[in-house]
Coordinates of N, CA and C and ligand atoms in Angstrom, one line a residue:
M1 N -38.0 -15.3 85.7 CA -38.3 -15.9 84.3 C -39.4 -16.9 84.4
K2 N -40.4 -16.7 83.5 CA -41.4 -17.7 83.4 C -40.9 -18.9 82.6
I3 N -41.5 -20.1 83.0 CA -41.1 -21.3 82.3 C -42.3 -21.9 81.6
F4 N -42.2 -22.1 80.3 CA -43.1 -22.8 79.5 C -42.5 -24.2 79.2
I5 N -43.4 -25.2 79.0 CA -42.9 -26.5 78.6 C -43.1 -26.6 77.1
D6 N -42.1 -27.1 76.4 CA -42.1 -27.1 74.9 C -42.4 -28.6 74.5
T7 N -43.7 -28.9 74.4 CA -44.1 -30.2 74.0 C -45.6 -30.1 73.8
A8 N -46.1 -31.2 73.0 CA -47.6 -31.3 72.9 C -48.0 -32.6 73.6
N9 N -47.1 -33.2 74.4 CA -47.4 -34.5 75.0 C -48.0 -34.2 76.4
L10 N -49.2 -34.7 76.6 CA -50.0 -34.4 77.8 C -49.3 -35.0 79.1
D11 N -48.8 -36.2 78.9 CA -48.2 -36.8 80.1 C -47.0 -36.0 80.5
Q12 N -46.2 -35.6 79.6 CA -45.0 -34.7 79.9 C -45.5 -33.4 80.6
I13 N -46.5 -32.8 80.0 CA -47.0 -31.6 80.6 C -47.5 -31.8 82.0
K14 N -48.2 -32.9 82.2 CA -48.7 -33.3 83.6 C -47.5 -33.4 84.6
K15 N -46.5 -34.1 84.2 CA -45.3 -34.3 85.0 C -44.7 -32.9 85.5
A16 N -44.6 -32.0 84.5 CA -44.0 -30.7 84.8 C -45.0 -29.9 85.6
H17 N -46.2 -30.0 85.3 CA -47.3 -29.2 85.9 C -47.3 -29.5 87.4
E18 N -47.1 -30.8 87.7 CA -47.2 -31.3 89.1 C -46.0 -30.6 90.0
L19 N -45.0 -30.2 89.3 CA -43.9 -29.6 90.0 C -44.2 -28.1 90.3
G20 N -45.3 -27.6 89.8 CA -45.6 -26.2 90.1 C -44.8 -25.2 89.4
I21 N -44.2 -25.6 88.3 CA -43.2 -24.6 87.7 C -43.6 -24.2 86.3
V22 N -44.8 -24.7 85.8 CA -45.2 -24.4 84.4 C -46.1 -23.2 84.3
D23 N -45.7 -22.3 83.6 CA -46.5 -21.0 83.4 C -47.2 -21.1 82.0
G24 N -46.8 -22.0 81.1 CA -47.5 -22.0 79.8 C -46.9 -23.2 79.0
V25 N -47.4 -23.3 77.8 CA -46.9 -24.4 76.9 C -46.7 -23.8 75.5
T26 N -45.7 -24.4 74.8 CA -45.5 -24.1 73.4 C -45.5 -25.4 72.6
T27 N -46.3 -25.4 71.5 CA -46.3 -26.5 70.6 C -45.8 -26.1 69.3
N28 N -45.6 -27.0 68.4 CA -45.3 -26.7 67.0 C -45.7 -27.9 66.2
P29 N -45.8 -27.8 64.8 CA -46.2 -29.0 64.0 C -45.4 -30.2 64.3
T30 N -44.1 -30.0 64.5 CA -43.2 -31.2 64.7 C -43.6 -31.9 66.1
L31 N -43.8 -31.1 67.1 CA -44.2 -31.7 68.4 C -45.6 -32.3 68.3
M32 N -46.5 -31.7 67.6 CA -47.8 -32.3 67.4 C -47.7 -33.6 66.7
N33 N -46.8 -33.7 65.7 CA -46.7 -34.9 64.9 C -46.2 -36.1 65.7
K34 N -45.6 -35.8 66.9 CA -45.2 -36.9 67.8 C -46.4 -37.5 68.6
E35 N -47.6 -36.8 68.5 CA -48.8 -37.2 69.3 C -49.8 -37.9 68.3
S36 N -49.3 -38.8 67.5 CA -50.1 -39.4 66.4 C -51.4 -40.1 67.0
G37 N -52.4 -40.1 66.2 CA -53.6 -40.8 66.6 C -54.7 -39.9 67.3
K38 N -54.3 -38.7 67.7 CA -55.3 -37.9 68.4 C -55.6 -36.7 67.5
S39 N -56.7 -36.0 67.7 CA -57.0 -34.8 66.9 C -56.3 -33.7 67.5
A40 N -55.9 -32.7 66.6 CA -55.1 -31.6 67.1 C -56.0 -30.8 68.1
E41 N -57.3 -30.7 67.8 CA -58.2 -30.0 68.7 C -58.2 -30.6 70.1
D42 N -58.3 -31.9 70.1 CA -58.3 -32.6 71.4 C -57.0 -32.4 72.2
I43 N -55.9 -32.5 71.5 CA -54.6 -32.3 72.2 C -54.6 -30.9 72.8
V44 N -54.9 -29.9 72.0 CA -54.8 -28.5 72.5 C -55.8 -28.2 73.6
L45 N -57.0 -28.7 73.5 CA -58.0 -28.5 74.6 C -57.6 -29.2 75.9
S46 N -57.0 -30.4 75.8 CA -56.5 -31.1 77.0 C -55.4 -30.3 77.6
I47 N -54.5 -29.8 76.8 CA -53.4 -29.0 77.4 C -53.9 -27.7 78.1
V48 N -54.8 -27.0 77.4 CA -55.3 -25.8 78.0 C -56.1 -26.0 79.3
N49 N -56.9 -27.1 79.3 CA -57.6 -27.4 80.5 C -56.7 -27.7 81.7
L50 N -55.6 -28.4 81.4 CA -54.7 -28.7 82.5 C -53.9 -27.5 83.0
V51 N -53.3 -26.8 82.0 CA -52.4 -25.7 82.4 C -53.0 -24.4 82.8
Q52 N -54.1 -24.1 82.2 CA -54.7 -22.8 82.5 C -53.8 -21.6 82.3
G53 N -52.9 -21.7 81.3 CA -52.0 -20.6 81.0 C -51.9 -20.5 79.5
P54 N -51.0 -19.6 79.0 CA -50.9 -19.4 77.6 C -50.4 -20.7 76.9
V55 N -51.1 -21.1 75.9 CA -50.7 -22.3 75.1 C -50.5 -21.9 73.6
S56 N -49.3 -22.0 73.1 CA -49.1 -21.6 71.7 C -49.4 -22.7 70.8
V57 N -50.2 -22.4 69.8 CA -50.6 -23.3 68.7 C -50.2 -22.7 67.4
E58 N -49.5 -23.5 66.6 CA -48.9 -22.9 65.3 C -49.8 -23.1 64.1
V59 N -49.9 -22.0 63.3 CA -50.7 -22.1 62.1 C -49.8 -22.6 61.0
I60 N -50.3 -23.2 59.9 CA -49.5 -23.7 58.8 C -49.8 -23.0 57.5
G61 N -50.8 -22.1 57.4 CA -51.1 -21.4 56.2 C -49.9 -20.6 55.6
R62 N -49.9 -20.3 54.3 CA -48.8 -19.6 53.7 C -49.1 -18.1 53.5
T63 N -50.4 -17.8 53.4 CA -50.8 -16.4 53.3 C -51.3 -15.8 54.6
A64 N -51.3 -14.5 54.7 CA -51.9 -13.9 55.9 C -53.4 -14.3 56.1
E65 N -54.1 -14.4 54.9 CA -55.5 -14.7 55.0 C -55.7 -16.1 55.6
E66 N -54.9 -17.1 55.1 CA -54.9 -18.4 55.6 C -54.6 -18.5 57.0
M67 N -53.5 -17.8 57.4 CA -53.0 -17.8 58.8 C -54.1 -17.3 59.7
T68 N -54.7 -16.1 59.3 CA -55.6 -15.5 60.2 C -56.9 -16.3 60.4
K69 N -57.3 -17.0 59.3 CA -58.5 -17.9 59.3 C -58.2 -19.0 60.3
E70 N -57.1 -19.6 60.2 CA -56.7 -20.7 61.2 C -56.7 -20.2 62.6
A71 N -56.1 -19.0 62.7 CA -55.9 -18.4 64.0 C -57.2 -18.1 64.7
R72 N -58.1 -17.6 64.0 CA -59.4 -17.3 64.6 C -60.1 -18.6 65.1
K73 N -60.0 -19.6 64.3 CA -60.6 -20.9 64.7 C -60.0 -21.4 66.0
W74 N -58.6 -21.4 66.1 CA -58.0 -21.9 67.3 C -58.4 -21.0 68.5
F75 N -58.3 -19.7 68.2 CA -58.5 -18.7 69.3 C -59.9 -18.9 69.9
A76 N -60.9 -19.1 69.0 CA -62.3 -19.3 69.5 C -62.4 -20.5 70.4
M77 N -61.5 -21.4 70.4 CA -61.6 -22.6 71.2 C -61.4 -22.3 72.7
N78 N -60.6 -21.3 72.9 CA -60.3 -20.8 74.3 C -59.6 -19.5 74.3
P79 N -60.4 -18.4 74.2 CA -59.8 -17.0 74.0 C -59.0 -16.6 75.2
E80 N -59.2 -17.3 76.4 CA -58.4 -16.9 77.5 C -56.9 -17.3 77.5
H81 N -56.7 -18.5 76.8 CA -55.4 -19.1 76.9 C -54.7 -19.4 75.6
I82 N -55.4 -19.4 74.5 CA -54.8 -19.8 73.2 C -54.0 -18.6 72.7
V83 N -52.7 -18.9 72.3 CA -51.8 -18.0 71.7 C -51.5 -18.6 70.3
I84 N -51.5 -17.7 69.3 CA -51.3 -18.2 67.9 C -49.8 -18.0 67.5
K85 N -49.2 -19.2 67.2 CA -47.8 -19.1 66.8 C -47.8 -18.9 65.3
I86 N -47.1 -17.9 64.9 CA -47.0 -17.5 63.5 C -45.5 -17.4 63.1
P87 N -45.1 -18.1 62.0 CA -43.7 -18.0 61.6 C -43.3 -16.7 61.0
M88 N -42.1 -16.3 61.3 CA -41.6 -15.0 60.8 C -41.4 -15.0 59.3
C89 N -42.2 -14.2 58.6 CA -42.1 -14.0 57.2 C -43.0 -12.8 56.8
T90 N -43.0 -12.4 55.6 CA -43.8 -11.2 55.2 C -45.3 -11.4 55.5
E91 N -45.8 -12.6 55.1 CA -47.2 -12.9 55.3 C -47.5 -13.0 56.8
G92 N -46.5 -13.6 57.5 CA -46.6 -13.8 59.0 C -46.8 -12.4 59.7
L93 N -46.0 -11.4 59.3 CA -46.1 -10.1 59.9 C -47.4 -9.5 59.6
K94 N -47.9 -9.7 58.4 CA -49.3 -9.1 58.1 C -50.3 -9.8 58.9
A95 N -50.2 -11.1 59.1 CA -51.2 -11.8 59.9 C -51.1 -11.4 61.4
I96 N -49.9 -11.2 61.9 CA -49.7 -10.7 63.3 C -50.4 -9.4 63.5
S97 N -50.1 -8.5 62.5 CA -50.7 -7.2 62.6 C -52.3 -7.2 62.6
M98 N -52.8 -8.1 61.7 CA -54.3 -8.2 61.6 C -54.8 -8.8 62.9
L99 N -54.2 -9.8 63.4 CA -54.7 -10.5 64.6 C -54.5 -9.6 65.9
H100 N -53.5 -8.7 65.9 CA -53.3 -7.8 67.0 C -54.4 -6.8 67.0
E101 N -54.9 -6.4 65.8 CA -56.1 -5.5 65.8 C -57.3 -6.1 66.4
E102 N -57.3 -7.5 66.3 CA -58.5 -8.2 66.9 C -58.2 -8.7 68.3
N103 N -57.1 -8.2 68.9 CA -56.8 -8.7 70.3 C -56.5 -10.2 70.4
I104 N -56.0 -10.8 69.3 CA -55.7 -12.2 69.3 C -54.1 -12.3 69.5
P105 N -53.7 -12.8 70.6 CA -52.2 -12.8 70.9 C -51.4 -13.7 70.0
C106 N -50.3 -13.3 69.6 CA -49.4 -14.1 68.7 C -48.1 -14.3 69.3
N107 N -47.5 -15.4 68.9 CA -46.1 -15.7 69.3 C -45.4 -15.9 68.0
C108 N -44.5 -14.9 67.6 CA -43.8 -15.0 66.4 C -42.6 -15.9 66.5
T109 N -42.6 -17.0 65.7 CA -41.6 -18.1 65.9 C -40.6 -18.1 64.8
L110 N -39.6 -18.9 64.9 CA -38.5 -19.0 64.0 C -37.8 -17.7 63.8
I111 N -37.4 -17.1 64.9 CA -36.7 -15.8 65.0 C -35.2 -16.1 65.1
F112 N -34.4 -15.6 64.2 CA -33.0 -15.9 64.2 C -32.2 -14.6 64.1
S113 N -32.8 -13.4 64.2 CA -32.1 -12.1 64.2 C -32.8 -11.1 65.0
V114 N -32.1 -10.1 65.4 CA -32.7 -9.0 66.2 C -33.7 -8.3 65.3
N115 N -33.3 -8.1 64.0 CA -34.2 -7.4 63.1 C -35.6 -8.1 63.0
Q116 N -35.5 -9.4 62.8 CA -36.8 -10.2 62.8 C -37.6 -10.0 64.0
G117 N -36.9 -10.0 65.2 CA -37.7 -9.9 66.4 C -38.2 -8.5 66.6
L118 N -37.5 -7.5 66.2 CA -37.9 -6.1 66.3 C -39.2 -5.9 65.4
L119 N -39.2 -6.4 64.2 CA -40.3 -6.3 63.3 C -41.5 -7.0 63.8
A120 N -41.3 -8.2 64.4 CA -42.4 -8.9 65.0 C -43.1 -8.1 66.1
A121 N -42.2 -7.5 67.0 CA -42.7 -6.8 68.1 C -43.5 -5.5 67.6
K122 N -43.0 -4.9 66.6 CA -43.7 -3.7 66.0 C -45.0 -4.1 65.4
A123 N -45.1 -5.3 64.8 CA -46.3 -5.7 64.2 C -47.4 -6.1 65.3
G124 N -46.9 -6.2 66.5 CA -47.9 -6.4 67.6 C -47.8 -7.8 68.2
A125 N -46.7 -8.6 68.0 CA -46.6 -9.9 68.6 C -46.5 -9.8 70.1
R126 N -47.3 -10.6 70.8 CA -47.3 -10.6 72.2 C -46.0 -11.3 72.7
Y127 N -45.6 -12.3 71.9 CA -44.3 -13.1 72.2 C -43.5 -13.2 71.0
V128 N -42.2 -13.2 71.2 CA -41.2 -13.4 70.1 C -40.3 -14.5 70.5
S129 N -40.1 -15.5 69.6 CA -39.4 -16.7 70.0 C -38.1 -16.9 69.2
P130 N -36.9 -16.4 69.8 CA -35.6 -16.8 69.2 C -35.3 -18.2 69.5
F131 N -34.7 -18.9 68.4 CA -34.4 -20.3 68.5 C -32.9 -20.5 68.9
V132 N -32.6 -20.7 70.1 CA -31.2 -20.7 70.6 C -30.4 -21.9 70.0
G133 N -31.0 -23.1 70.2 CA -30.2 -24.3 69.9 C -29.9 -24.3 68.4
R134 N -30.9 -23.9 67.6 CA -30.7 -24.0 66.1 C -29.6 -23.0 65.6
L135 N -29.5 -21.9 66.3 CA -28.4 -21.0 66.0 C -27.1 -21.6 66.4
D136 N -27.0 -22.1 67.7 CA -25.8 -22.8 68.1 C -25.4 -23.9 67.1
D137 N -26.4 -24.6 66.6 CA -26.1 -25.7 65.7 C -25.3 -25.3 64.5
I138 N -25.4 -24.0 64.1 CA -24.7 -23.6 62.9 C -23.6 -22.6 63.2
G139 N -23.1 -22.7 64.5 CA -21.9 -22.0 64.9 C -22.2 -20.6 65.3
H140 N -23.5 -20.2 65.5 CA -23.7 -18.8 66.0 C -24.0 -18.8 67.5
D141 N -24.1 -17.7 68.1 CA -24.3 -17.6 69.5 C -25.8 -17.3 69.8
G142 N -26.6 -18.4 70.0 CA -28.0 -18.3 70.1 C -28.4 -17.4 71.3
M143 N -27.7 -17.6 72.4 CA -28.1 -16.9 73.6 C -27.8 -15.4 73.5
K144 N -26.8 -15.0 72.7 CA -26.5 -13.6 72.5 C -27.7 -12.9 71.8
L145 N -28.4 -13.7 70.9 CA -29.6 -13.1 70.3 C -30.7 -12.9 71.3
V146 N -30.9 -13.8 72.2 CA -31.9 -13.6 73.3 C -31.5 -12.3 74.1
E147 N -30.3 -12.2 74.5 CA -29.8 -11.1 75.3 C -30.1 -9.8 74.5
E148 N -29.8 -9.7 73.2 CA -29.9 -8.5 72.5 C -31.4 -8.2 72.3
L149 N -32.2 -9.2 72.1 CA -33.7 -9.0 71.9 C -34.3 -8.5 73.2
V150 N -33.9 -9.0 74.3 CA -34.4 -8.6 75.6 C -34.1 -7.1 75.8
D151 N -32.8 -6.7 75.5 CA -32.4 -5.3 75.7 C -33.3 -4.4 74.8
C152 N -33.4 -4.8 73.5 CA -34.2 -4.0 72.6 C -35.6 -3.9 73.0
I153 N -36.3 -5.0 73.3 CA -37.7 -5.0 73.7 C -37.9 -4.1 75.0
D154 N -37.0 -4.3 75.9 CA -37.2 -3.6 77.2 C -36.9 -2.1 77.0
Y155 N -35.8 -1.8 76.2 CA -35.4 -0.4 75.9 C -36.6 0.4 75.3
Y156 N -37.2 -0.2 74.4 CA -38.3 0.5 73.7 C -39.7 0.3 74.3
E157 N -39.7 -0.5 75.4 CA -40.9 -0.8 76.2 C -42.1 -1.3 75.3
F158 N -41.7 -2.3 74.4 CA -42.7 -3.0 73.7 C -43.5 -3.9 74.7
D159 N -44.8 -4.1 74.4 CA -45.6 -5.0 75.2 C -45.4 -6.4 74.6
T160 N -44.2 -6.9 74.7 CA -43.8 -8.2 74.0 C -42.9 -8.9 75.0
E161 N -43.0 -10.2 75.1 CA -42.1 -11.0 75.9 C -41.2 -11.9 75.0
I162 N -40.0 -12.0 75.4 CA -39.0 -12.8 74.6 C -39.0 -14.2 75.2
I163 N -39.3 -15.2 74.4 CA -39.3 -16.6 74.8 C -38.0 -17.2 74.2
A164 N -37.1 -17.6 75.1 CA -35.9 -18.3 74.7 C -36.4 -19.7 74.3
A165 N -36.3 -20.1 73.0 CA -36.8 -21.4 72.5 C -35.7 -22.2 71.9
S166 N -36.0 -23.4 71.6 CA -35.0 -24.4 71.1 C -33.9 -24.5 72.2
I167 N -34.4 -24.7 73.4 CA -33.5 -24.9 74.6 C -33.2 -26.4 74.6
R168 N -31.9 -26.7 74.6 CA -31.5 -28.1 74.4 C -30.9 -28.7 75.7
H169 N -30.4 -27.9 76.7 CA -29.8 -28.4 77.9 C -29.8 -27.4 79.0
P170 N -29.5 -27.9 80.2 CA -29.6 -27.0 81.4 C -28.8 -25.7 81.3
L171 N -27.7 -25.7 80.6 CA -26.9 -24.5 80.5 C -27.7 -23.5 79.7
H172 N -28.4 -23.9 78.7 CA -29.2 -22.9 78.0 C -30.2 -22.3 78.9
A173 N -30.9 -23.1 79.8 CA -31.9 -22.6 80.7 C -31.3 -21.6 81.7
K174 N -30.1 -21.9 82.2 CA -29.4 -21.0 83.1 C -29.0 -19.7 82.4
Q175 N -28.5 -19.8 81.2 CA -28.1 -18.6 80.5 C -29.3 -17.7 80.1
A176 N -30.4 -18.4 79.8 CA -31.6 -17.6 79.5 C -32.0 -16.8 80.7
A177 N -32.0 -17.4 81.9 CA -32.3 -16.6 83.1 C -31.4 -15.5 83.3
L178 N -30.1 -15.7 83.1 CA -29.1 -14.7 83.4 C -29.1 -13.5 82.4
V179 N -29.5 -13.8 81.2 CA -29.6 -12.7 80.2 C -31.0 -12.0 80.3
G180 N -31.8 -12.4 81.2 CA -33.1 -11.7 81.4 C -34.2 -12.1 80.5
A181 N -34.1 -13.3 79.9 CA -35.3 -13.8 79.0 C -36.5 -13.7 79.9
H182 N -37.6 -13.2 79.3 CA -38.8 -13.1 80.0 C -39.4 -14.5 80.3
I183 N -39.2 -15.4 79.3 CA -39.7 -16.8 79.3 C -38.7 -17.7 78.7
A184 N -38.5 -18.9 79.2 CA -37.8 -19.9 78.5 C -38.8 -21.1 78.3
T185 N -38.9 -21.6 77.0 CA -39.7 -22.8 76.8 C -38.8 -24.0 76.7
I186 N -39.0 -24.9 77.6 CA -38.0 -26.0 77.9 C -38.7 -27.3 77.8
P187 N -38.0 -28.3 77.1 CA -38.5 -29.7 77.0 C -38.4 -30.3 78.4
L188 N -39.3 -31.3 78.7 CA -39.3 -32.0 80.0 C -38.0 -32.6 80.4
Q189 N -37.3 -33.2 79.4 CA -36.0 -33.8 79.7 C -35.0 -32.8 80.2
V190 N -35.1 -31.6 79.8 CA -34.2 -30.6 80.2 C -34.6 -30.1 81.6
I191 N -35.9 -30.0 81.8 CA -36.4 -29.6 83.2 C -36.0 -30.6 84.2
E192 N -36.1 -31.9 83.8 CA -35.7 -33.0 84.8 C -34.2 -32.9 85.1
K193 N -33.4 -32.5 84.1 CA -31.9 -32.4 84.4 C -31.7 -31.1 85.3
M194 N -32.5 -30.1 85.1 CA -32.3 -28.9 85.9 C -32.5 -29.2 87.4
I195 N -33.3 -30.2 87.7 CA -33.6 -30.5 89.1 C -32.4 -31.1 89.8
Q196 N -31.6 -31.9 89.0 CA -30.5 -32.7 89.5 C -29.2 -32.0 89.8
H197 N -28.6 -32.4 90.9 CA -27.2 -32.0 91.2 C -26.6 -33.2 92.0
P198 N -25.4 -33.6 91.6 CA -24.8 -34.8 92.3 C -24.6 -34.6 93.8
L199 N -24.3 -33.3 94.2 CA -24.1 -33.1 95.6 C -25.5 -33.1 96.4
T200 N -26.6 -32.7 95.7 CA -27.9 -32.9 96.3 C -28.2 -34.4 96.5
K201 N -27.9 -35.2 95.5 CA -28.2 -36.6 95.5 C -27.4 -37.2 96.7
K202 N -26.1 -36.9 96.7 CA -25.2 -37.4 97.8 C -25.7 -37.0 99.1
G203 N -26.1 -35.7 99.2 CA -26.5 -35.2 100.5 C -27.8 -35.9 101.0
I204 N -28.7 -36.2 100.1 CA -29.9 -36.9 100.5 C -29.6 -38.3 101.0
E205 N -28.7 -39.0 100.2 CA -28.3 -40.3 100.6 C -27.6 -40.3 102.0
D206 N -26.7 -39.4 102.2 CA -26.0 -39.3 103.5 C -27.0 -39.1 104.6
F207 N -27.9 -38.2 104.4 CA -28.9 -37.9 105.5 C -29.7 -39.1 105.8
E208 N -30.1 -39.8 104.8 CA -30.9 -41.1 105.0 C -30.1 -42.1 105.8
K209 N -28.8 -42.3 105.4 CA -27.9 -43.2 106.1 C -27.7 -42.8 107.6
D210 N -27.5 -41.5 107.8 CA -27.2 -41.1 109.1 C -28.5 -41.2 110.0
W211 N -29.6 -40.9 109.4 CA -30.9 -41.0 110.1 C -31.1 -42.4 110.6
A212 N -30.9 -43.4 109.6 CA -31.1 -44.8 109.9 C -30.2 -45.2 111.1
E213 N -28.9 -44.8 111.1 CA -28.0 -45.1 112.2 C -28.5 -44.5 113.5
F214 N -28.9 -43.3 113.4 CA -29.4 -42.6 114.6 C -30.6 -43.3 115.2
K215 N -31.5 -43.8 114.3 CA -32.7 -44.5 114.8 C -32.4 -45.8 115.5
K216 N -31.3 -46.4 115.0 CA -30.8 -47.7 115.7 C -30.4 -47.5 117.1
T217 N -29.8 -46.4 117.4 CA -29.2 -46.2 118.7 C -30.1 -45.3 119.6
S218 N -31.1 -44.5 119.0 CA -31.8 -43.6 119.8 C -32.8 -44.3 120.7
K219 N -33.2 -43.7 121.8 CA -34.2 -44.3 122.7 C -35.6 -43.9 122.4
Ligands
LIG301 O1 -39.8 -24.0 70.7 C1 -39.1 -24.3 69.6 C2 -38.5 -25.7 69.7 O2 -39.5 -26.6 69.7 C3 -37.5 -26.0 68.6 O3 -36.6 -26.8 69.2 O4 -34.8 -28.4 69.4 O5 -36.4 -28.4 67.4 O6 -34.7 -26.6 67.7 P1 -35.6 -27.6 68.4

């Protein structure tokens, strides 16, 4: 499973990137809004230069024409790495289809059903992002949707990858891996929790203590 980091914060991306585990980045308008005071272009270019992998940038237009116009502008900034995030809706599907014709990769976001994901893949989305946590929030099984979408996409051999998104805790990350999500996009605070285990912490402390005692008595 590839791991993307779900943030627009460069310091957080740097921290995860140093771990050698980051394959890409996903942003959205809410995450961009946390980086106040900087231009969107500067934020995105800094991320792309650091990560050198797919970086999803979301459009906010309401019509396919508006979305594709924004998409072309973003894509021109770095055609190797910029991916255009398009919300699932009628105009979004039209935009994905038009951008697919132009070889501009899209990540169809705000996916909450298999049917939505299937349509996005058929329109030519390179990535499809089911929101696990937001489905869990309303009493649905978000990870089941990821599992079903992976089955569907793999069965029909779409050239599309499923990104498990809205990942809220380490159990989500583990479940995404076990159901075969192609990618999970994970916030830094969850990645940091994934590193930890109380027995690992205790083991390191015990080894340090034993080594110190050994050094006292060794010749
Ligand atoms: O990748 C989508 C993600 O940013 C949404 O997460 O926690 O706002 O549902 P959340």
